[in-house]
Short mmCIF file of C-alpha atoms in Angstrom, two decimals:
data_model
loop_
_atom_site.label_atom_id
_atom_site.label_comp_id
_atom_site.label_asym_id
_atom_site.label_seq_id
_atom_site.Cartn_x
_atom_site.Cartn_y
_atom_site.Cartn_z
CA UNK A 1 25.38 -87.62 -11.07
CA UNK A 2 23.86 -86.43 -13.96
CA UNK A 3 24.46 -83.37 -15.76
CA UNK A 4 23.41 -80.99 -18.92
CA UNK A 5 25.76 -83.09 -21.18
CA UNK A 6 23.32 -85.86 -20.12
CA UNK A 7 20.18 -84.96 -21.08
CA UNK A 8 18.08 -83.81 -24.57
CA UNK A 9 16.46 -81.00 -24.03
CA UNK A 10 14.24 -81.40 -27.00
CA UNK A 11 12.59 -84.41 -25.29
CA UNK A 12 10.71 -81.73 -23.19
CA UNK A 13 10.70 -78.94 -25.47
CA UNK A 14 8.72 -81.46 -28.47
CA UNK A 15 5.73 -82.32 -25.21
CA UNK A 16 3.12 -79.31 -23.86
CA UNK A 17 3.78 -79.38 -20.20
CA UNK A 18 0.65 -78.94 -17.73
CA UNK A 19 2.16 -77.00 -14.42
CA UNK A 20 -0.30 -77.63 -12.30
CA UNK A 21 -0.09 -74.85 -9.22
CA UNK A 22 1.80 -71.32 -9.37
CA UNK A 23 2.99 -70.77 -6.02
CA UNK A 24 7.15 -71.42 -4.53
CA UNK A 25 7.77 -74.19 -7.27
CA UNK A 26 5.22 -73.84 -9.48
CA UNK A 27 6.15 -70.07 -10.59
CA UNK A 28 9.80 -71.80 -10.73
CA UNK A 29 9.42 -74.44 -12.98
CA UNK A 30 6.52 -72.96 -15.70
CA UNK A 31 9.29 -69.35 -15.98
CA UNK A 32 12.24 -71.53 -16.75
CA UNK A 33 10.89 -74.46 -18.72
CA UNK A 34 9.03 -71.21 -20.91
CA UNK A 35 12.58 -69.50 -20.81
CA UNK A 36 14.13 -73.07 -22.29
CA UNK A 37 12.13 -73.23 -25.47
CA UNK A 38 9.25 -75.39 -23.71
CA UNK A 39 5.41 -74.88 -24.81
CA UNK A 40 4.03 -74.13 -20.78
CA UNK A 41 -0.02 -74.01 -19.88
CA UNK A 42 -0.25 -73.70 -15.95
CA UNK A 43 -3.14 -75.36 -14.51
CA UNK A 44 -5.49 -73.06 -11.97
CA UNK A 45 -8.97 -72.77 -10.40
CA UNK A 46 -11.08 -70.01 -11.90
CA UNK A 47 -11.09 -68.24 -8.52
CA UNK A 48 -6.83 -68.69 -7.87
CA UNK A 49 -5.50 -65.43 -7.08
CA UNK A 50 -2.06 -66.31 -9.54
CA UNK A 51 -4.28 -66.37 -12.27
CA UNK A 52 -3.42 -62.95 -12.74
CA UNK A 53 0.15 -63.15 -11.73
CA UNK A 54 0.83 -66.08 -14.35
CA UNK A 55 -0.60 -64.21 -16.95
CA UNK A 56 0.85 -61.18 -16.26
CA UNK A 57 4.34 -63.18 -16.62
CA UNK A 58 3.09 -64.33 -20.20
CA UNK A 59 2.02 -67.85 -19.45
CA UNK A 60 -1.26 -69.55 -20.77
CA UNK A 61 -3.77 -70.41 -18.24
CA UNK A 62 -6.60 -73.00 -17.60
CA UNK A 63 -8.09 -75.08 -15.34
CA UNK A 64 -6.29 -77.66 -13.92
CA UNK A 65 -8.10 -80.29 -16.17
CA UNK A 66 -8.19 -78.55 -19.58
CA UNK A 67 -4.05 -77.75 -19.20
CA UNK A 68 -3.83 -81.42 -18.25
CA UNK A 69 -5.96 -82.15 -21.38
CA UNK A 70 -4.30 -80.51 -23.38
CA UNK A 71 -0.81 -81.50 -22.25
CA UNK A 72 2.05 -84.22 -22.57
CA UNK A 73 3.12 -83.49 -19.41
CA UNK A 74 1.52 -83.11 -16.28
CA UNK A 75 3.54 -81.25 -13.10
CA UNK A 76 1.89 -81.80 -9.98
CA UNK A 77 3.22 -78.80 -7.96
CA UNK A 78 0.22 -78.51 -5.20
CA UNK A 79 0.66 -79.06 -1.68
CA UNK A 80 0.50 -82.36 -0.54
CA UNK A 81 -3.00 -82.66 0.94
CA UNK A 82 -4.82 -81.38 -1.75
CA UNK A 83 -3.03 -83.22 -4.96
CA UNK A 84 -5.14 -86.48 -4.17
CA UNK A 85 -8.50 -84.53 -4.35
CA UNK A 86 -7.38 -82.66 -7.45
CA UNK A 87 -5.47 -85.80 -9.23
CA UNK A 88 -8.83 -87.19 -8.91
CA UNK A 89 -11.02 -84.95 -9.63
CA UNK A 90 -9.56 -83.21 -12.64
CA UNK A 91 -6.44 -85.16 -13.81
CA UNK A 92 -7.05 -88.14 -13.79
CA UNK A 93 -9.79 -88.33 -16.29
CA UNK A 94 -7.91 -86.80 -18.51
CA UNK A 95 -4.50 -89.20 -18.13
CA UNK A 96 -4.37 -90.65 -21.44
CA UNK A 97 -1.95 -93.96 -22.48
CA UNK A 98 1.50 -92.05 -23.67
CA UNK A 99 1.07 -89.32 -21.00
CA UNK A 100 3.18 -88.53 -18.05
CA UNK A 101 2.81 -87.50 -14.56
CA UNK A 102 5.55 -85.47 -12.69
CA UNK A 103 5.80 -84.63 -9.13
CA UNK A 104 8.76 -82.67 -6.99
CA UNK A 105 7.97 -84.43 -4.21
CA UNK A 106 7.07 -87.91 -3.43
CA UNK A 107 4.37 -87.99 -0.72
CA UNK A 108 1.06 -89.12 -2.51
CA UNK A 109 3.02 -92.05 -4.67
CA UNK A 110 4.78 -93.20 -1.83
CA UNK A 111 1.81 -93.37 0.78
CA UNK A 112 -0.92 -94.53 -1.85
CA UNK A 113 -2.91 -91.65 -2.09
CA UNK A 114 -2.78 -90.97 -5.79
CA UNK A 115 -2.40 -94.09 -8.05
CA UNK A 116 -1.50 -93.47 -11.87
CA UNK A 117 -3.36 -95.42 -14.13
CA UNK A 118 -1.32 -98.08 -16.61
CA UNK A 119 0.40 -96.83 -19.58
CA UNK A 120 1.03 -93.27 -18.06
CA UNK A 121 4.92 -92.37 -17.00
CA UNK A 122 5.10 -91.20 -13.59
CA UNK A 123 8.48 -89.25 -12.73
CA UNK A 124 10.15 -86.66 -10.22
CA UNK A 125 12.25 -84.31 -10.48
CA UNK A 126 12.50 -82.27 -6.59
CA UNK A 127 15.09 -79.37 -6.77
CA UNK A 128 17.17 -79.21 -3.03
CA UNK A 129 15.90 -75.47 -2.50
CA UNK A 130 12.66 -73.53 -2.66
CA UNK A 131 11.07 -71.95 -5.56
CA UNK A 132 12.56 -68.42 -5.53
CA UNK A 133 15.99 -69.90 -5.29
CA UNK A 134 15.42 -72.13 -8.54
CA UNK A 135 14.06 -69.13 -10.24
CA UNK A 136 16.65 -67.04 -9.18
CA UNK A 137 19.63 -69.37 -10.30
CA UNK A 138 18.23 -70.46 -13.36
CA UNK A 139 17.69 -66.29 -14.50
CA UNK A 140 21.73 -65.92 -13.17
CA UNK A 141 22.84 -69.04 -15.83
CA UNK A 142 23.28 -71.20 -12.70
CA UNK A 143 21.17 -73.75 -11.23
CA UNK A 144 19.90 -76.12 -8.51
CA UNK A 145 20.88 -79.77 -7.66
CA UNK A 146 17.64 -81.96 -8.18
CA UNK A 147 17.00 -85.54 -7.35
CA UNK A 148 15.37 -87.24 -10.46
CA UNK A 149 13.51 -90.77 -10.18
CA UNK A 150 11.22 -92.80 -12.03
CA UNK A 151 8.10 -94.85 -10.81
CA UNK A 152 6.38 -95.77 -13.88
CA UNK A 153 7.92 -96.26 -17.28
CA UNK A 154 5.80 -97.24 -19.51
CA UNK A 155 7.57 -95.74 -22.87
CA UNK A 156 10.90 -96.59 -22.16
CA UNK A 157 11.86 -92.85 -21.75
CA UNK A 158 10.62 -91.95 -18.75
CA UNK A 159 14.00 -91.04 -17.12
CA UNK A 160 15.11 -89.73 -20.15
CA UNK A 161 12.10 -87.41 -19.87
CA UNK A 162 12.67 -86.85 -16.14
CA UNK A 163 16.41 -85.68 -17.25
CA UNK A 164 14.95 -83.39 -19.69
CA UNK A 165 12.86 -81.62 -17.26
CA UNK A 166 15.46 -81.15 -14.50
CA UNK A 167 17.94 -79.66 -17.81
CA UNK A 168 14.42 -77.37 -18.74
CA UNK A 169 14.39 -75.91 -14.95
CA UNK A 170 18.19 -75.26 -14.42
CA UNK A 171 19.04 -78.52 -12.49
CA UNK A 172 21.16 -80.06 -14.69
CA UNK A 173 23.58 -77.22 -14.63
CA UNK A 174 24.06 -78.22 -10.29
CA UNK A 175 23.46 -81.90 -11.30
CA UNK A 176 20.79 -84.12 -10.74
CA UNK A 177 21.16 -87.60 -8.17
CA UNK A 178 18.92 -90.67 -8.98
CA UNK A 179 16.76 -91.99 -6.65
CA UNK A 180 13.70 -93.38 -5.49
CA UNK A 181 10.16 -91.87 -4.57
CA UNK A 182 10.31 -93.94 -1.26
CA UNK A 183 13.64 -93.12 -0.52
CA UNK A 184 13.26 -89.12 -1.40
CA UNK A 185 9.76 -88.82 0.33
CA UNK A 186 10.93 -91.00 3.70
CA UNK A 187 14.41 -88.82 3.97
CA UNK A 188 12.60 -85.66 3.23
CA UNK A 189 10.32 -85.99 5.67
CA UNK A 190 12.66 -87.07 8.47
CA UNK A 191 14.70 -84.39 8.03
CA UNK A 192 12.54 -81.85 8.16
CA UNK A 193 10.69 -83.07 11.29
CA UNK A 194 14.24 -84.34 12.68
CA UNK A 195 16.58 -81.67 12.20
CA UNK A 196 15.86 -78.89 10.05
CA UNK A 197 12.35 -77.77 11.59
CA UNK A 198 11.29 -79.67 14.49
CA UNK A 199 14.48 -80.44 16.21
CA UNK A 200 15.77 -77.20 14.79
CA UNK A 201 12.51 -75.25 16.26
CA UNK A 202 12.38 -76.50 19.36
CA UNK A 203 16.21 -76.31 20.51
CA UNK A 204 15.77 -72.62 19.80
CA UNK A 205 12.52 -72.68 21.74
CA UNK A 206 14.36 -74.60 24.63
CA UNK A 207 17.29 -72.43 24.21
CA UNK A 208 15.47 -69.10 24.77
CA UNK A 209 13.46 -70.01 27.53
CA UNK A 210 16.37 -71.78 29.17
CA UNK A 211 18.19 -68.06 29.39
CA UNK A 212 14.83 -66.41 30.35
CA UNK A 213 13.66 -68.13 33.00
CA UNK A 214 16.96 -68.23 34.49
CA UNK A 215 16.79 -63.97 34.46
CA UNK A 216 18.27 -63.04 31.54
CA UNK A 217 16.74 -60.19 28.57
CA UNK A 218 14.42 -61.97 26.10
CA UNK A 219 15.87 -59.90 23.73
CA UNK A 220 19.90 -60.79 24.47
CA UNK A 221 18.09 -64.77 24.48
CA UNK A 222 16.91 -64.11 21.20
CA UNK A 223 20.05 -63.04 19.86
CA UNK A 224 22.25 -65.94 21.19
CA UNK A 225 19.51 -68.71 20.58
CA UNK A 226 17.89 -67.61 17.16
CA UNK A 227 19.60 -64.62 15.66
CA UNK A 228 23.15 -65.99 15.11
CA UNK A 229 21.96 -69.14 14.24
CA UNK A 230 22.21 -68.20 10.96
CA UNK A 231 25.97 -67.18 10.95
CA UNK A 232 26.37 -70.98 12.26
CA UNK A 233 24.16 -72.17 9.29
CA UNK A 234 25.89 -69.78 6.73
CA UNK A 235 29.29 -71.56 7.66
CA UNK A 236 28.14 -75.12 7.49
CA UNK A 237 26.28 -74.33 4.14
CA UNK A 238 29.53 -73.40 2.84
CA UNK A 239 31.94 -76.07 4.31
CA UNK A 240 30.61 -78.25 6.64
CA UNK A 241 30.69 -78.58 10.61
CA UNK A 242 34.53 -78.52 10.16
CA UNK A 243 34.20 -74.95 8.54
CA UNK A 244 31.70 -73.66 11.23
CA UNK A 245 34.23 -74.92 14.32
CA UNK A 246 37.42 -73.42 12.46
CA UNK A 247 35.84 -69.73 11.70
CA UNK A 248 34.64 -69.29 15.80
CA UNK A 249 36.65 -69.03 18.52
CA UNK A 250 38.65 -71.66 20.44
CA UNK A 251 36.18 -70.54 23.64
CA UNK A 252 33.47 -71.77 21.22
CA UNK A 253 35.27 -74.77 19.41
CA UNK A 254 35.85 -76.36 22.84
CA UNK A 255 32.26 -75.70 23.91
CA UNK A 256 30.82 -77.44 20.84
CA UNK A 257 32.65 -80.80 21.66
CA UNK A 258 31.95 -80.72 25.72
CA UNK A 259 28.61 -79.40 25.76
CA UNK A 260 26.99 -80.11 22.41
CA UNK A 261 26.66 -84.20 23.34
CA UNK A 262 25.29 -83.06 26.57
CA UNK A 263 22.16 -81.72 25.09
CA UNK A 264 22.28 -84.22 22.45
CA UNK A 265 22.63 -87.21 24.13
CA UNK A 266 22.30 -90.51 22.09
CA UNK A 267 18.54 -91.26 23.65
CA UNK A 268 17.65 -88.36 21.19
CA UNK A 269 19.07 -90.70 18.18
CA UNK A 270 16.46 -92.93 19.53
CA UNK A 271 14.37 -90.39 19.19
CA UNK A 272 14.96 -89.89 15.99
CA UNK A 273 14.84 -93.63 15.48
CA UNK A 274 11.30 -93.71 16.27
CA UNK A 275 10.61 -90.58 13.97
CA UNK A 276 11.81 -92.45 11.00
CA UNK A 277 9.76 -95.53 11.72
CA UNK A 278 6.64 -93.66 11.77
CA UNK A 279 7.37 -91.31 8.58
CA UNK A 280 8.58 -95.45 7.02
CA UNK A 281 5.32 -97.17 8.34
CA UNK A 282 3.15 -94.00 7.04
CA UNK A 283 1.79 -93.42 10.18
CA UNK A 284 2.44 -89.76 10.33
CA UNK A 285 1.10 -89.17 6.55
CA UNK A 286 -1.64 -91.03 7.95
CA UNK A 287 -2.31 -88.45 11.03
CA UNK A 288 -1.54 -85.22 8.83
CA UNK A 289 -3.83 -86.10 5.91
CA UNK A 290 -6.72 -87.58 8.30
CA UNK A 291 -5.91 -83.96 10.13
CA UNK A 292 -6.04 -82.00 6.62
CA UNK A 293 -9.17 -84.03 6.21
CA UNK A 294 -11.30 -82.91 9.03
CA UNK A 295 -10.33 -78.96 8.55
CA UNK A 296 -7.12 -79.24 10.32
CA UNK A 297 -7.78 -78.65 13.88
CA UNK A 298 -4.68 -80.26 15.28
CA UNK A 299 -2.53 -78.35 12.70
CA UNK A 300 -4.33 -75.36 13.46
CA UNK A 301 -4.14 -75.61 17.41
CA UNK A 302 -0.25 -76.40 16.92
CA UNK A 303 0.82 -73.64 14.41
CA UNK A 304 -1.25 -70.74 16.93
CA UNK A 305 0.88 -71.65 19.86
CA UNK A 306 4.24 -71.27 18.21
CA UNK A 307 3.03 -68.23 17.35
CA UNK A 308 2.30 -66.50 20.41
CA UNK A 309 5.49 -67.92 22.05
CA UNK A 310 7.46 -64.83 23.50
CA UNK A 311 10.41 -65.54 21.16
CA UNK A 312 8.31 -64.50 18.13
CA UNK A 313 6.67 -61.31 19.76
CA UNK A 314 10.62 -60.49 20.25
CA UNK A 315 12.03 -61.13 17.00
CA UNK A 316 9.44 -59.34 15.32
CA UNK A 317 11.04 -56.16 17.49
CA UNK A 318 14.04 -56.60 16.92
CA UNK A 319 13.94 -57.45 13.31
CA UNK A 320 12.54 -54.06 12.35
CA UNK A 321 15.44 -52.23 14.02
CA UNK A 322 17.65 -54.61 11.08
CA UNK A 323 17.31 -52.86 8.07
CA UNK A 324 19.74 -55.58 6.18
CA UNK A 325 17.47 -58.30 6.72
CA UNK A 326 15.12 -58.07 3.38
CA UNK A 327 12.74 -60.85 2.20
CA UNK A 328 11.76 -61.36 -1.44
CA UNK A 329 9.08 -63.41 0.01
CA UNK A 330 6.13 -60.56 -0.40
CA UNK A 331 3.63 -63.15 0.83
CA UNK A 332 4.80 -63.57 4.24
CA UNK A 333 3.56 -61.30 6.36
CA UNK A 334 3.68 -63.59 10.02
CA UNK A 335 0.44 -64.52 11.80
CA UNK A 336 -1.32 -62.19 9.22
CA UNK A 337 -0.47 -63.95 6.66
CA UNK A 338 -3.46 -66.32 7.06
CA UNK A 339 -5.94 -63.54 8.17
#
């Protein structure tokens, strides 16, 4: 683990940093490097709507290729399917020997899709939690663990640098693990698919229609399949399975260990076997980017059903009688959010 005592800030604070993208991370990182005595230019299209928003927050703005051109550092904080596209189009040319280029998340180093050109450093730093939440620590003194790794070190310094970064965005003050861009990119993406969305998605799903179909409210299903999930969540956040089984009842204790392995039997570890493989053998980056490539029609088709499953039509119901639940996510707004 590394930690602020670990790092030089003044590493990052003596380069210009290029942050290229304003949205979840992007607003993250550019505030708090800014906020640690680092010069910041954040890197947008002409016709970005957070144009405005960055500059209204005091940060310098350009296009993608003149804050690369004009910067040390270059922070790749797009979404995945369109950082090739850009890297080519408008970093790239202007990736210099002595410059480096930074990503939070793996995907288009570890598949091939972007390939950094000799004498450039090419480093992560990925904070475990989204954007708001790295903002929010940072502002509170606090921070975010990161994973920190190195791909290309041309200078000598590039973990150094990495180090310096995670210390400029708060990370250092959680700690920071080393790894790998293989090993960060192939766990992230199992998990997500394996537990923490997919599998996480769909038991819900299951769950819900299980209790409907055998006669029971949608909106009691909704309650016990999707609502309280979070209390369950909230528990194991703060100390593990072991803390979730102690705080319910003994009713529910003994339920988890009878009737938990009968839904998840051990073929679905094979299932998850197979998941791996594919994310390993980039077959799946393969399908999503080919996907992203021809206007996304699978993606498209996909994300429209789960939204007009029954379950969502009833949470958005219910949530409005819950006047705790707030959101400081303004951009959200459910299926009209891509209207």
């Amino acid at each position: 683990m590394f930690y602020d005592d670990d790092a030089d800030l003044t590493l990052i604070q003596a380069r210009r940093v290029a942050v290229i993208g304003y949205g979840s991370q992007g607003h993250a990182h550019a505030l708090s490097l800014r906020d640690s005595g680092v010069e910041v230019c954040v890197g947008l299209q002409p016709d970005s709507t957070s144009r405005a928003k960055a500059a209204d927050q005091g940060l310098q703005v350009a296009t993608p290729a003149q804050a690369a051109r004009d910067s040390d550092v270059i922070m790749m904080l797009v979404p995945d399917q369109h950082q090739r596209t850009l890297y080519r189009e408008e970093i790239e040319p202007e990736l210099t020997p002595g410059k480096a280029l930074a990503f939070s998340h793996g995907f288009n180093i570890r598949f091939g899709y972007i390939t950094p050109p000799d004498g450039v450093d090419v480093f992560m730093v990925a904070p475990k939690g989204p954007g708001h939440l790295v903002r929010r620590e940072y502002v509170n003194g606090r921070g975010v663990p990161v994973l920190v790794a190195v791909d290309a070190d041309h200078s000598g310094q590039a973990m150094d640098l990495a180090l310096a970064y995670a210390k400029g965005i708060g990370g250092l003050r959680a700690g920071a693990i080393k790894t790998t861009f293989a090993e960060e990119t192939e766990t992230d993406l199992f998990g997500e698919q394996s537990v923490l969305c997919g599998a996480t998605s769909q038991l819900v799903t299951y769950g819900f229609e299980t209790l409907v179909e055998a006669g029971y409210q949608p909106e009691i299903a909704y309650f016990e399949c999707l609502h309280e999930l979070k209390l369950i969540v909230d528990l194991m956040y703060e100390g593990g399975i072991s803390k979730q089984r102690w705080s319910c009842s003994d009713t529910c204790e003994f339920g988890d260990y009878v009737s938990g392995p009968r839904i998840i039997t051990p073929d679905v570890k094979e299932h998850m076997k197979a998941v791996l493989e594919d994310v390993v053998n980039g077959s799946f980056a393969q399908r999503f980017i080919e996907d992203q490539d021809h206007g996304a029609p699978e993606f498209r088709v996909l994300r429209e059903h789960g939204e007009k499953h029954q379950i969502e039509a009833v949470g958005r119901d219910l949530r409005a009688l819950m006047g705790w639940i707030k959101t400081d996510d303004t951009d959200y707004q459910g299926s009209a959010r891509r209207a």
